[in-house]
Short mmCIF file of C-alpha atoms in Angstrom, two decimals:
data_model
loop_
_atom_site.label_atom_id
_atom_site.label_comp_id
_atom_site.label_asym_id
_atom_site.label_seq_id
_atom_site.Cartn_x
_atom_site.Cartn_y
_atom_site.Cartn_z
CA UNK J 1 -5.83 10.72 34.11
CA UNK J 2 -2.44 9.09 33.42
CA UNK J 3 -3.41 5.99 35.38
CA UNK J 4 -6.70 5.69 33.51
CA UNK J 5 -4.96 6.08 30.17
CA UNK J 6 -2.31 3.52 31.10
CA UNK J 7 -5.03 1.11 32.25
CA UNK J 8 -6.67 1.45 28.84
CA UNK J 9 -3.53 1.24 26.71
CA UNK J 10 -1.70 -1.54 28.54
CA UNK J 11 -4.14 -4.30 27.54
CA UNK J 12 -4.09 -3.06 23.95
CA UNK J 13 -0.30 -3.10 23.75
CA UNK J 14 -0.20 -6.53 25.34
CA UNK J 15 -2.70 -7.80 22.78
CA UNK J 16 -0.68 -6.30 19.93
CA UNK J 17 2.55 -7.78 21.27
CA UNK J 18 1.05 -11.26 21.46
CA UNK J 19 -0.54 -11.11 18.00
CA UNK J 20 1.30 -12.46 14.94
CA UNK J 21 2.90 -9.80 12.73
CA UNK J 22 0.36 -10.38 9.96
CA UNK J 23 -2.62 -9.94 12.25
CA UNK J 24 -4.00 -7.14 14.36
CA UNK J 25 -5.16 -7.19 17.93
CA UNK J 26 -8.44 -5.88 16.51
CA UNK J 27 -8.82 -8.57 13.85
CA UNK J 28 -10.58 -7.18 10.80
CA UNK J 29 -12.47 -4.44 12.66
CA UNK J 30 -10.55 -1.68 10.84
CA UNK J 31 -9.91 -3.54 7.57
CA UNK J 32 -12.79 -2.06 5.59
CA UNK J 33 -13.94 -3.48 2.27
CA UNK J 34 -11.99 -3.47 -0.98
CA UNK J 35 -13.12 -0.54 -3.16
CA UNK J 36 -14.98 -1.27 -6.38
CA UNK J 37 -12.44 0.85 -8.29
CA UNK J 38 -9.58 -1.64 -7.96
CA UNK J 39 -7.96 -2.84 -11.16
CA UNK J 40 -7.05 -1.35 -14.51
CA UNK J 41 -9.89 0.48 -16.24
CA UNK J 42 -9.35 2.05 -19.64
CA UNK J 43 -5.65 1.23 -19.37
CA UNK J 44 -5.23 3.10 -16.06
CA UNK J 45 -5.50 2.68 -12.35
CA UNK J 46 -8.23 4.67 -10.59
CA UNK J 47 -7.41 8.25 -9.65
CA UNK J 48 -6.93 9.15 -6.01
CA UNK J 49 -9.92 10.51 -4.14
CA UNK J 50 -9.73 14.00 -2.66
CA UNK J 51 -8.59 12.59 0.69
CA UNK J 52 -4.86 12.87 1.52
CA UNK J 53 -4.50 9.13 2.20
CA UNK J 54 -3.66 8.08 -1.36
CA UNK J 55 -0.71 8.40 -3.75
CA UNK J 56 -0.59 7.63 -7.44
CA UNK J 57 1.88 7.86 -10.29
CA UNK J 58 -0.95 9.25 -12.44
CA UNK J 59 -1.71 12.10 -10.03
CA UNK J 60 -0.59 15.57 -11.04
CA UNK J 61 -0.96 17.38 -7.71
CA UNK J 62 1.94 17.33 -5.24
CA UNK J 63 -0.17 15.88 -2.43
CA UNK J 64 -0.96 12.68 -4.34
CA UNK J 65 1.83 12.35 -6.94
CA UNK J 66 4.58 9.72 -6.72
CA UNK J 67 6.90 8.46 -9.43
CA UNK J 68 6.13 5.34 -11.42
CA UNK J 69 8.62 2.50 -11.08
CA UNK J 70 11.06 2.44 -13.98
CA UNK J 71 12.46 -0.82 -15.32
CA UNK J 72 14.93 -1.97 -17.93
CA UNK J 73 14.68 -5.10 -20.00
CA UNK J 74 11.96 -7.69 -19.86
CA UNK J 75 8.59 -6.49 -18.56
CA UNK J 76 7.60 -9.92 -17.24
CA UNK J 77 10.87 -10.16 -15.29
CA UNK J 78 10.25 -6.68 -13.85
CA UNK J 79 6.77 -7.68 -12.66
CA UNK J 80 8.17 -10.89 -11.14
CA UNK J 81 10.81 -8.86 -9.30
CA UNK J 82 8.15 -6.46 -8.07
CA UNK J 83 6.03 -9.36 -6.80
CA UNK J 84 9.03 -10.68 -4.82
CA UNK J 85 9.62 -7.22 -3.34
CA UNK J 86 5.99 -6.89 -2.26
CA UNK J 87 5.75 -10.42 -0.84
CA UNK J 88 8.84 -9.77 1.30
CA UNK J 89 7.14 -6.85 3.08
CA UNK J 90 5.69 -7.43 6.54
CA UNK J 91 1.89 -7.62 6.71
CA UNK J 92 1.57 -7.66 2.90
CA UNK J 93 -0.74 -10.08 1.13
CA UNK J 94 -0.74 -10.35 -2.65
CA UNK J 95 -4.39 -10.56 -3.71
CA UNK J 96 -4.02 -10.61 -7.50
CA UNK J 97 -1.01 -11.06 -9.75
CA UNK J 98 -1.29 -11.18 -13.53
CA UNK J 99 1.37 -10.47 -16.14
CA UNK J 100 0.44 -6.77 -16.18
CA UNK J 101 -1.15 -6.10 -12.78
CA UNK J 102 -0.42 -6.64 -9.10
CA UNK J 103 -2.74 -5.88 -6.18
CA UNK J 104 -1.61 -6.26 -2.59
CA UNK J 105 -3.15 -5.43 0.76
CA UNK J 106 -0.98 -4.01 3.53
CA UNK J 107 -2.31 -4.17 7.09
CA UNK J 108 -1.07 -1.85 9.83
CA UNK J 109 0.51 -3.62 12.80
CA UNK J 110 -1.43 -2.16 15.69
CA UNK J 111 -4.95 -1.55 14.43
CA UNK J 112 -5.17 -3.62 11.24
CA UNK J 113 -6.07 -0.74 8.90
CA UNK J 114 -5.77 -1.99 5.31
CA UNK J 115 -4.26 -0.12 2.38
CA UNK J 116 -4.72 -1.29 -1.21
CA UNK J 117 -1.55 -1.07 -3.29
CA UNK J 118 -1.79 -1.58 -7.04
CA UNK J 119 0.76 -1.76 -9.82
CA UNK J 120 -0.02 -1.70 -13.56
CA UNK J 121 2.55 -2.42 -16.24
CA UNK J 122 3.15 0.13 -19.01
CA UNK J 123 5.72 -1.73 -21.15
CA UNK J 124 5.89 0.96 -23.84
CA UNK J 125 7.03 3.51 -21.27
CA UNK J 126 9.30 1.04 -19.42
CA UNK J 127 7.29 1.85 -16.32
CA UNK J 128 5.04 0.32 -13.72
CA UNK J 129 2.27 2.66 -12.62
CA UNK J 130 1.44 2.65 -8.92
CA UNK J 131 -1.48 3.57 -6.65
CA UNK J 132 -1.62 3.14 -2.88
CA UNK J 133 -4.67 4.15 -0.87
CA UNK J 134 -6.08 3.67 2.60
CA UNK J 135 -9.51 2.07 2.67
CA UNK J 136 -10.70 3.89 5.76
CA UNK J 137 -10.12 7.25 7.34
CA UNK J 138 -8.95 10.55 6.03
CA UNK J 139 -5.26 11.01 6.94
CA UNK J 140 -2.66 8.28 6.69
CA UNK J 141 0.25 10.28 8.18
CA UNK J 142 2.23 9.72 4.97
CA UNK J 143 2.24 5.92 5.30
CA UNK J 144 1.26 5.24 1.68
CA UNK J 145 3.88 7.64 0.30
CA UNK J 146 6.63 6.19 2.51
CA UNK J 147 5.65 2.64 1.57
CA UNK J 148 5.76 3.35 -2.17
CA UNK J 149 9.08 5.17 -1.88
CA UNK J 150 10.57 2.23 0.06
CA UNK J 151 9.19 -0.33 -2.41
CA UNK J 152 10.52 1.75 -5.31
CA UNK J 153 13.99 1.92 -3.76
CA UNK J 154 14.09 -1.85 -3.17
CA UNK J 155 12.78 -2.53 -6.68
CA UNK J 156 15.39 -0.18 -8.23
CA UNK J 157 18.18 -1.87 -6.26
CA UNK J 158 17.09 -5.28 -7.55
CA UNK J 159 17.02 -3.94 -11.14
CA UNK J 160 20.76 -3.14 -11.06
#
């Protein structure tokens, strides 16, 4: 059994190792399609679905809730800083960037699963709302939460 498993996994790991960081050995097979709920609707980002592969600063339950990004000073400068933070992340592609909204896709290294990450400016609250959700599957093993927490920490450090 070990030999059979190794024979299956070795070509996959070799493909992944020889593939550029922004691409997957599986191409777009596991990318899925962008959801129709992307964007700001009624002044808010879409709520998370019932699946545990999404986090949002608008969510009220512990499984989905994350903190919004807080900023001081100029809202446009905060969004520009956030865009720089996102663009610096491996396997991130900014899809849309307007003065009050940012949408990026993050692809996983090995399989190419795509997560949609959105940010919406709330200048009155001095906050940037956030939503990060996997397109496919049910569990994300905490990837979206960890990503948002890391982005928030980098953003906060650049705000100082």
